[in-house]
XYZ file of C-alpha atoms in Angstrom:
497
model
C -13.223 -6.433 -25.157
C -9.801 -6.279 -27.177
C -6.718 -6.555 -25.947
C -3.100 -6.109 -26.939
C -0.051 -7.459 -25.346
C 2.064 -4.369 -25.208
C -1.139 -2.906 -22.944
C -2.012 -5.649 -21.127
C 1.635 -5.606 -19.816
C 1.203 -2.734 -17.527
C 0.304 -1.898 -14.083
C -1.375 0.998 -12.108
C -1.212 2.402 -8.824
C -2.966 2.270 -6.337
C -3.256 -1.877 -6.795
C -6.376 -3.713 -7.806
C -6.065 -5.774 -5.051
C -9.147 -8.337 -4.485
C -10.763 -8.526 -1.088
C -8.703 -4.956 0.297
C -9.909 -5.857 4.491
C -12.158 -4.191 6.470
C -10.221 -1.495 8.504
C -8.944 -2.805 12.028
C -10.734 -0.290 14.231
C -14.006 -1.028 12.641
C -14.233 -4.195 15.178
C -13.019 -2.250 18.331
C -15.350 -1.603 20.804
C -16.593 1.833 21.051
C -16.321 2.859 17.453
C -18.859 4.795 16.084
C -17.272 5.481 12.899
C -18.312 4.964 9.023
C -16.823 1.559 8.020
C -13.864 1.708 5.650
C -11.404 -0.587 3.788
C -7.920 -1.202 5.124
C -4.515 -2.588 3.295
C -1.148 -0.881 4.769
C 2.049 -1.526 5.959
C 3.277 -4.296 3.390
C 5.469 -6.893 3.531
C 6.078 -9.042 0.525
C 8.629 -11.913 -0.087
C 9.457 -14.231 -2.555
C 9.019 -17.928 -1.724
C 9.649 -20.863 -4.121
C 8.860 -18.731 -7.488
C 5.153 -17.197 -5.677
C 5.290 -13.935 -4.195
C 3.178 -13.588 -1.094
C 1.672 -9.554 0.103
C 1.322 -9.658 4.426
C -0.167 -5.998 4.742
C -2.260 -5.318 8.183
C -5.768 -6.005 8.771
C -6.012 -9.205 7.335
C -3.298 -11.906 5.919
C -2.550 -12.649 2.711
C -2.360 -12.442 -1.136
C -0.563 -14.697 -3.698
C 0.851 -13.556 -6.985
C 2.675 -15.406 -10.051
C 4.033 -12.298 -11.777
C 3.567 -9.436 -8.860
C 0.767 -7.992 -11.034
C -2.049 -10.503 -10.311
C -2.961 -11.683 -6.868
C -5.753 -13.784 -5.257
C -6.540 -14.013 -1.468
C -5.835 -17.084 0.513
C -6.670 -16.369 4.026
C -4.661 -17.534 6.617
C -4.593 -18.548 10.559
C -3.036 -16.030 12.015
C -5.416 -13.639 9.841
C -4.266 -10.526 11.351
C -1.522 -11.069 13.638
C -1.522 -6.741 14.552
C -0.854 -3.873 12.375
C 2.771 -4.126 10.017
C 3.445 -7.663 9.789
C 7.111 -8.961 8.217
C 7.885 -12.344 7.409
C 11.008 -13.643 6.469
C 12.818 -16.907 5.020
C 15.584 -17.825 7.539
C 17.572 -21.159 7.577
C 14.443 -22.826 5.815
C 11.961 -21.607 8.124
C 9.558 -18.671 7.574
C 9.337 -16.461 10.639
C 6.135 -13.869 10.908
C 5.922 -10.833 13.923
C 3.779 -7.788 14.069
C 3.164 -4.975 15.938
C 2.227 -4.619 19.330
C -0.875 -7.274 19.427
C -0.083 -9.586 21.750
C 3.963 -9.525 20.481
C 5.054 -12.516 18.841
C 6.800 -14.407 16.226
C 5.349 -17.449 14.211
C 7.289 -19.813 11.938
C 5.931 -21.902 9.255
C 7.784 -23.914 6.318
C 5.231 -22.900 3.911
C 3.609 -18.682 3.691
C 0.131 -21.015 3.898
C 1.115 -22.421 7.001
C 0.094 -24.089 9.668
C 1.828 -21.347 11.782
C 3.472 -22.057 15.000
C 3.931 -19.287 17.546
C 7.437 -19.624 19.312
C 8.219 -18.409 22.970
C 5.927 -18.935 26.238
C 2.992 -15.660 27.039
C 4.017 -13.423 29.601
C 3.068 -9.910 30.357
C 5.146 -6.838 30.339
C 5.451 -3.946 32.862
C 2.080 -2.667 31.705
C 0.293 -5.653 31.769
C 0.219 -6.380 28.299
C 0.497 -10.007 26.633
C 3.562 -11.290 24.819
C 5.514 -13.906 23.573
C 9.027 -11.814 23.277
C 11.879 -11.886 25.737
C 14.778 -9.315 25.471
C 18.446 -10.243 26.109
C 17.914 -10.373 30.209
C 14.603 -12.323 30.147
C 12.526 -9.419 30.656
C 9.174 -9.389 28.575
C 8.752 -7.351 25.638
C 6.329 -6.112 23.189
C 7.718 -4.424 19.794
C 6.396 -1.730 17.122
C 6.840 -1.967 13.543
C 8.982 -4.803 13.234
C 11.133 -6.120 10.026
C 12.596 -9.388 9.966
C 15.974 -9.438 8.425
C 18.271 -12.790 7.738
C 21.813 -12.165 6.573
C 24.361 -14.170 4.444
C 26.188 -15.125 7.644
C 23.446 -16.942 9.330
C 21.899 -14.243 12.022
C 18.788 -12.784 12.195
C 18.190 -9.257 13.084
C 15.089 -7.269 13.750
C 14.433 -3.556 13.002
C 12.286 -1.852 15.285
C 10.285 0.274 17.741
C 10.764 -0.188 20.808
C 9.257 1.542 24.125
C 6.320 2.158 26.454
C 3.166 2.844 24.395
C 1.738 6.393 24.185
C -2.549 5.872 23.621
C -4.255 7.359 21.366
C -5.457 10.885 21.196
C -7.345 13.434 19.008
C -3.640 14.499 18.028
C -2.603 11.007 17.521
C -5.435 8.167 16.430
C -2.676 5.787 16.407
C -0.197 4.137 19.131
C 3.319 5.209 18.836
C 6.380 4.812 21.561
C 8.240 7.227 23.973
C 11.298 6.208 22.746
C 11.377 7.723 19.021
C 13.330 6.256 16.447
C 14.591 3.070 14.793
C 16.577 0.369 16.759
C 18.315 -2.699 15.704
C 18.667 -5.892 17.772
C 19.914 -9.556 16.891
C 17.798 -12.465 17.616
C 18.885 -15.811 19.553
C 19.845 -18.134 16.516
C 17.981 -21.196 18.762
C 14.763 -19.186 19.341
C 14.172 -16.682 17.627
C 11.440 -14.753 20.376
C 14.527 -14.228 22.750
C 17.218 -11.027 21.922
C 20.606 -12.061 22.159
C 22.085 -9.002 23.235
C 20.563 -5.270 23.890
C 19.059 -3.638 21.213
C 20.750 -0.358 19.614
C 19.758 2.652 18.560
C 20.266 3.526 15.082
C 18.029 6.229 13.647
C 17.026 9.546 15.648
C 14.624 12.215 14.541
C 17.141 14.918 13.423
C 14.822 18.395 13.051
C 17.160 19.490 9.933
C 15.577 16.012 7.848
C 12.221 18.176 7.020
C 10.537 14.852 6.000
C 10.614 13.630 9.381
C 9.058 16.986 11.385
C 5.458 16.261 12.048
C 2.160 17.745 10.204
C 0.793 17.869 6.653
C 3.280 21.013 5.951
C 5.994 19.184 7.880
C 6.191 22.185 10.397
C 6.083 20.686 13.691
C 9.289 19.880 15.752
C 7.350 18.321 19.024
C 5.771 15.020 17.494
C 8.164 13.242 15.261
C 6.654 9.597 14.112
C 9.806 7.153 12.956
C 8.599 4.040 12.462
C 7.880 1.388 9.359
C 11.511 0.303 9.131
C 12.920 -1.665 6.486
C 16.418 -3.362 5.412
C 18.244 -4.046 2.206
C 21.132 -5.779 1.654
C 23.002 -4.548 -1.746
C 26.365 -4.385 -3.009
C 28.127 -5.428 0.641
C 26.368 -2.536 2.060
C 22.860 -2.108 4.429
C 20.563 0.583 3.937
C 18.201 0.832 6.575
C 14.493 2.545 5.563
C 12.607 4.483 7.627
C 9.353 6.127 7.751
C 8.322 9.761 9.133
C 5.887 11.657 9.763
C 2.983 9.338 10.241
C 0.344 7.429 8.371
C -2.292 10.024 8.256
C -0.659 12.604 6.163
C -0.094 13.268 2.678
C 3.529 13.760 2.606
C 4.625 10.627 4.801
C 7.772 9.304 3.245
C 10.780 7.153 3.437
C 14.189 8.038 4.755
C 17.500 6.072 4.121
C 20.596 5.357 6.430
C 23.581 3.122 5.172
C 26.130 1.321 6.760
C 28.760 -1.685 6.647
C 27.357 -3.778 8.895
C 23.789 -4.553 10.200
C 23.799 -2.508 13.579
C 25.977 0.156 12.362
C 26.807 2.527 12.685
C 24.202 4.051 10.239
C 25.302 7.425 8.749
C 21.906 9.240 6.283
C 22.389 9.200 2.582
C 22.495 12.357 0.642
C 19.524 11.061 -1.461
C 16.675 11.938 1.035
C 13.950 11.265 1.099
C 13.905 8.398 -1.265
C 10.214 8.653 -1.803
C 7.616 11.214 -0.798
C 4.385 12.407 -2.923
C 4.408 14.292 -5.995
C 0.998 16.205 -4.709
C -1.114 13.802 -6.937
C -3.270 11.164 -6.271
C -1.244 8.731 -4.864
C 0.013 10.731 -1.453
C 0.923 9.435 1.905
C 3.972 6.830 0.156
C 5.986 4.986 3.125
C 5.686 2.313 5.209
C 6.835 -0.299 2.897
C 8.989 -3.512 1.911
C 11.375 -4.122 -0.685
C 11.559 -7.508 -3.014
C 13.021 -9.062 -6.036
C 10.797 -9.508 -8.543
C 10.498 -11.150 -11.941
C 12.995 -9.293 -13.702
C 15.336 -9.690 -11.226
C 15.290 -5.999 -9.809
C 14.464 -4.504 -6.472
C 10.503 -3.336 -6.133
C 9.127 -1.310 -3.445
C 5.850 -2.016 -1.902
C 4.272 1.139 -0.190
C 0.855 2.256 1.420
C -0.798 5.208 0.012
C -3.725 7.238 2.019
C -6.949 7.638 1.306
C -8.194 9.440 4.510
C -11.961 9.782 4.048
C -13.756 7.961 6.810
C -10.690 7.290 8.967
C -6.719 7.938 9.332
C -6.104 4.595 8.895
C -8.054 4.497 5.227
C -5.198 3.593 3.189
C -4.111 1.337 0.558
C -1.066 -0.299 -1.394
C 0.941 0.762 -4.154
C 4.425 -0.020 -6.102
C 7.331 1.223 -8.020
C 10.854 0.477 -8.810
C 13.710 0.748 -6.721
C 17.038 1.704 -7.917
C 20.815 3.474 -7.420
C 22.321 5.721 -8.176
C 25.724 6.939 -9.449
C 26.553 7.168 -6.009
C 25.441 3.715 -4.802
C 22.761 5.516 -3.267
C 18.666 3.648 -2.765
C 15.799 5.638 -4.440
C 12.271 4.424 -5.453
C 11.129 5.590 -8.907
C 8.026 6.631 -7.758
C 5.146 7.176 -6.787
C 3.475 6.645 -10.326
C -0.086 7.625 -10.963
C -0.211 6.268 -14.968
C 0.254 2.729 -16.720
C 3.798 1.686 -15.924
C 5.457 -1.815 -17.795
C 4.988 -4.633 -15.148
C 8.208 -6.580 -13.482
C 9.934 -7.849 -16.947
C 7.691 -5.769 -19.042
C 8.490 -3.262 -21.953
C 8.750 0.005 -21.619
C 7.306 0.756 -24.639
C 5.673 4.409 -25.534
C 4.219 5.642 -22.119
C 0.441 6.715 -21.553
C -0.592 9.513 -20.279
C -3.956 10.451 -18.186
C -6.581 12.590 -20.615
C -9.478 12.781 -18.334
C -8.246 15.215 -15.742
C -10.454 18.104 -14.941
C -12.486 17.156 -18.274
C -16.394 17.814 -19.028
C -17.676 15.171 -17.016
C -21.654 14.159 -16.964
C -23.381 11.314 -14.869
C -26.979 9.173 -15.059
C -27.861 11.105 -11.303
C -25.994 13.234 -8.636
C -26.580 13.351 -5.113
C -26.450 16.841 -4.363
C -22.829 18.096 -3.584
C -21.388 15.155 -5.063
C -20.857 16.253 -9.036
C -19.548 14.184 -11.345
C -16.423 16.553 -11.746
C -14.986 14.872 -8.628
C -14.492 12.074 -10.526
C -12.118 12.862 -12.746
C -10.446 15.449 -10.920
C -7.564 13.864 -9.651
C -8.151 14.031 -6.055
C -8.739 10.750 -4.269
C -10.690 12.401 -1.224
C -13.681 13.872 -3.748
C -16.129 11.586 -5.447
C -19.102 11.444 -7.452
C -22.287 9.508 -6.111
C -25.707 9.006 -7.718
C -28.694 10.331 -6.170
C -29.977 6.532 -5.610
C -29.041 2.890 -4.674
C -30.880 2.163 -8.505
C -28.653 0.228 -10.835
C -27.737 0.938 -13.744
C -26.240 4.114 -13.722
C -23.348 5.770 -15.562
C -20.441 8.161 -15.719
C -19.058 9.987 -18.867
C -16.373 11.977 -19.325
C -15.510 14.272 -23.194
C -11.815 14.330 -23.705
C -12.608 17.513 -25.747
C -10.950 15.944 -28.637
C -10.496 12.496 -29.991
C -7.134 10.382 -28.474
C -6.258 6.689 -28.857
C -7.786 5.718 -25.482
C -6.018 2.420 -24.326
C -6.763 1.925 -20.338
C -9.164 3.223 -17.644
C -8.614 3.154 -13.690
C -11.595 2.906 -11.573
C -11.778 3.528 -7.868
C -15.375 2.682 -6.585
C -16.020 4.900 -3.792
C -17.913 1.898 -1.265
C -20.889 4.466 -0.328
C -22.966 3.017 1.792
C -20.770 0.482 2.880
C -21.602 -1.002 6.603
C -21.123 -4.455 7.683
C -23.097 -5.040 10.769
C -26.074 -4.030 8.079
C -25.291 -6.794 5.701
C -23.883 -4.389 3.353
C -20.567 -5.747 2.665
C -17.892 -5.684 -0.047
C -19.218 -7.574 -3.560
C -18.132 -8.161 -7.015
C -18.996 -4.364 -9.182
C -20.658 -5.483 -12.711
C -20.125 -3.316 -15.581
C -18.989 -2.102 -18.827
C -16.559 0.575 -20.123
C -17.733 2.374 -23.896
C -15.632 4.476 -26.148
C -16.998 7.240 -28.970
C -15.754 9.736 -31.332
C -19.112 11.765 -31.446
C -21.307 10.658 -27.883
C -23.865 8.963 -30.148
C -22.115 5.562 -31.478
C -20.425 3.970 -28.996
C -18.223 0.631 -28.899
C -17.143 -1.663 -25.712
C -14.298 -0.844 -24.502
C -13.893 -3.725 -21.720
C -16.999 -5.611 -20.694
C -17.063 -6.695 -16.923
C -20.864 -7.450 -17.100
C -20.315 -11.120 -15.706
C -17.509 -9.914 -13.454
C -17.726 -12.237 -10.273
C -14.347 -11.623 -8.357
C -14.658 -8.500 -5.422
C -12.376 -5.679 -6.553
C -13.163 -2.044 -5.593
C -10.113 -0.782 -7.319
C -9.936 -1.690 -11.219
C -7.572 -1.147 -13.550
C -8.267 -2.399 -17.889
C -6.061 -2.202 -20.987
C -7.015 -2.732 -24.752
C -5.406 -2.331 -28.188
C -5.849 1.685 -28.426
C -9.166 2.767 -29.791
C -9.843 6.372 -31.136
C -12.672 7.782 -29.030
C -13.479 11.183 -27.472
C -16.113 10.130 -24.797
C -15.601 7.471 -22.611
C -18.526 6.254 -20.345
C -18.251 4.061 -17.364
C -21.915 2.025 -17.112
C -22.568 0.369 -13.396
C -24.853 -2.499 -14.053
C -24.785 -4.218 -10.845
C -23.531 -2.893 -7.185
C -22.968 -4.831 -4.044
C -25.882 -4.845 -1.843
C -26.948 -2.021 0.022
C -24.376 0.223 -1.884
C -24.977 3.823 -4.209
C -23.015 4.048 -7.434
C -20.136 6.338 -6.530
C -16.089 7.019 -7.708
C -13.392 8.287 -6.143
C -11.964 8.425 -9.245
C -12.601 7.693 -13.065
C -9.352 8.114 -15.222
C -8.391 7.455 -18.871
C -5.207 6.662 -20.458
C -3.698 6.935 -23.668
C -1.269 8.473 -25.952
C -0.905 12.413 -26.407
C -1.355 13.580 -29.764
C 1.834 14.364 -31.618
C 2.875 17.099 -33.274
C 1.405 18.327 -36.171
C -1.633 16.585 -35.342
C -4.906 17.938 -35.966
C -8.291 16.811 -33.911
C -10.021 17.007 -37.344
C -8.101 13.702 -38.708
């Protein structure tokens, strides 16, 4: 395997996360679904020069750079769905949503964690440790932790008797749509000090927030997934509508002067929705520095196979505008420079909706779904036999530099012993489909990653073959998706050279 700097310095959505969690409702009583993989809702912060990724279903990843990240599991593992931490007056404070309402502090993001307030129940009988600004128990939604430069400590919420789930709605949401703001006791943090307010409400004329994939419905609006950012003197207060499970969920931005408003929409809106690519379903997020020094959005994307709640994590850039105004540069699909990175010259994907042949196809499952840009299509060979491989002709010779691999987990089911495990294999380059050179070799690969993303010094090569060696147990070769990167030819180029 070569590599070259200049490569090697870029990143791909979605993230190759290690260890992405088995999905939440997988362990529920009563579920009688396919298992799936789970990673949503992110919160990351910087702490002491480490970043550290809370998403739900399972707690939590540590990077050096934002790029690379192990897993260092943690007590509590998963606290409920959309966990935020912050750092507040040298304490780190964690909440989530719903589950048995909480906060936790820690001085460390490894802990130990120790919950705050005393368990009650609230008018429906549910457990928490949250008080609101009489003493009455409370249970919140979607929470985000914010500490501000004068010393108080806000949270940005749901709040609101729960609504169950339906066919409509495989999720819990509230009664009481929309975003509210309330400040916390200074002494103890799991008591309001005053009533909440209300500071976002579904307006019908914001298309992003109307409910449905074509945003067409006016009698289900989903806020939720809130998020603030403190920049320039001023607050801007993130949202997210329409819900998790479709593809154009995206994130809305108010602004104000102070930190409960009043908030007032910015013309810039939505500030990030999908492009109708691969990455789709872009909201519910968090915003950090990060290594350069700049603003980054974290974001789940959706995957929405075996479950609505199939989703996974993904970044970009945040930025302003002329008018002081938030926007996320995103979503990206292809090899963007990493926090502090170069831009450099940009590459672009060659394998979409190319010739693309396989080792064996289960019927219905070609190997055109792999390289078709589609996320919810996927090639799968015809047996659990290793090894077996995927090619794909770029109809003409480019200088290939990176592939992106999304394993497709077929045949995935834990309470059969057939559980996540390291993929083994090797990536091959060449001009004519006879003689063919290693690309990247991952023959020995040991660490658990179902998403994969590889960079070398550009090679010239028309075919580019992806050979499985070894598969976790239990499991059929399969992709969701197969792509190649490099540089376009130029002009005046001829495939002959």
């Amino acid at each position: 395997m070569v590599s070259d700097p200049a490569f090697v310095s870029t990143y791909c959505n979605p993230l190759p996360l290690p260890h992405y969690q088995r999905g939440r409702a997988c362990a529920k009583p009563g579920y009688e679904g396919p298992d799936f993989r789970e990673m949503a809702d992110p919160t990351v912060i910087r702490f002491e020069g480490q970043w550290y990724l809370f998403p739900s279903a399972g707690l939590l990843w540590r990077s050096a750079d934002m790029v690379h990240w192990e897993h260092i599991p943690i007590e509590p593992f998963d606290p409920g769905y959309a966990p935020t931490v912050v750092v507040h007056r040298g304490w780190l404070y964690l909440t989530a949503s719903w589950d048995c309402s909480a906060i936790w502090r820690a001085r460390s993001p490894l802990g130990p964690w120790e919950r705050l307030g005393t368990r009650a129940y609230d008018a429906d009988g549910n457990e928490t440790w949250l008080k609101d600004h009489t003493g009455k128990p409370v249970r919140w939604g979607d929470p985000c932790l914010f500490s501000d430069e004068d010393g108080s400590l806000y949270c940005y919420c749901n709040l609101g008797q729960e609504v169950e789930p339906s066919p409509a709605h495989p999720w819990r949401i509230t009664n009481d749509i929309g975003i509210l703001g309330v400040r916390l006791d200074a002494e103890d943090p799991s008591r309001f000090a005053e009533a909440p307010v209300k500071l976002v409400n579904f307006r019908p004329e914001h298309w992003w927030e109307r409910g449905g994939e074509s945003n067409h419905r006016l009698d289900a609006p989903v806020l939720e997934g809130a998020w603030m950012t403190r920049h320039g003197g001023r607050y801007f207060l993130q949202y997210s509508a329409n819900g998790t499970e479709y593809r154009n969920y995206a994130i809305g931005c108010y602004v104000s002067d102070h930190p409960l408003g009043p908030f007032e929409p910015q013309r810039r809106n939505p500030v990030l929705i999908h492009r109708g690519g691969l990455v789709n379903g872009c909201a519910h997020h968090s915003v950090v520095e990060g290594p350069d020094g700049g603003l980054w959005c974290f974001y789940t994307t959706l995957v929405r196979i075996a479950h609505p709640y199939e989703r996974r994590i993904a970044m970009d850039r945040v930025a302003f505008d002329e008018n002081g105004e938030l926007y996320i540069e995103g979503p990206t699909e292809t090899p963007q420079p990493v926090p502090g990175g170069e831009t450099g010259e940009p590459l672009v994907a060659l394998s979409v909706n190319c010739p693309a042949r396989a080792s064996s196809v289960r019927e219905g499952r070609s190997p055109h779904y792999a390289v078709d840009d589609g996320i919810r299509t996927w090639w799968e060979a015809s047996s659990e036999e290793a090894p077996q491989w995927l090619e794909v002709d770029l109809e003409a010779a480019f200088p290939v530099a990176a592939v992106r691999i999304l394993f497709a987990d077929r045949g995935l089911d834990y309470a059969a012993g057939c559980r996540p495990a390291p993929y083994q294999y090797r990536i091959h380059g060449s001009l004519d489909g006879s003689q063919w050179s290693v690309l990247a070799d991952l023959s020995g690969n040991e660490e658990e990653r179902h998403i994969a993303y590889h960079t070398w010094a550009p090679v010239p090569a028309r075919h580019v073959r992806l050979e499985i060696l070894a598969l976790p147990p239990g499991m059929t070769a399969a992709v969701w998706e197969f792509t190649v990167f490099g540089r376009p030819h130029e002009a005046g180029f001829s495939s002959a050279q």
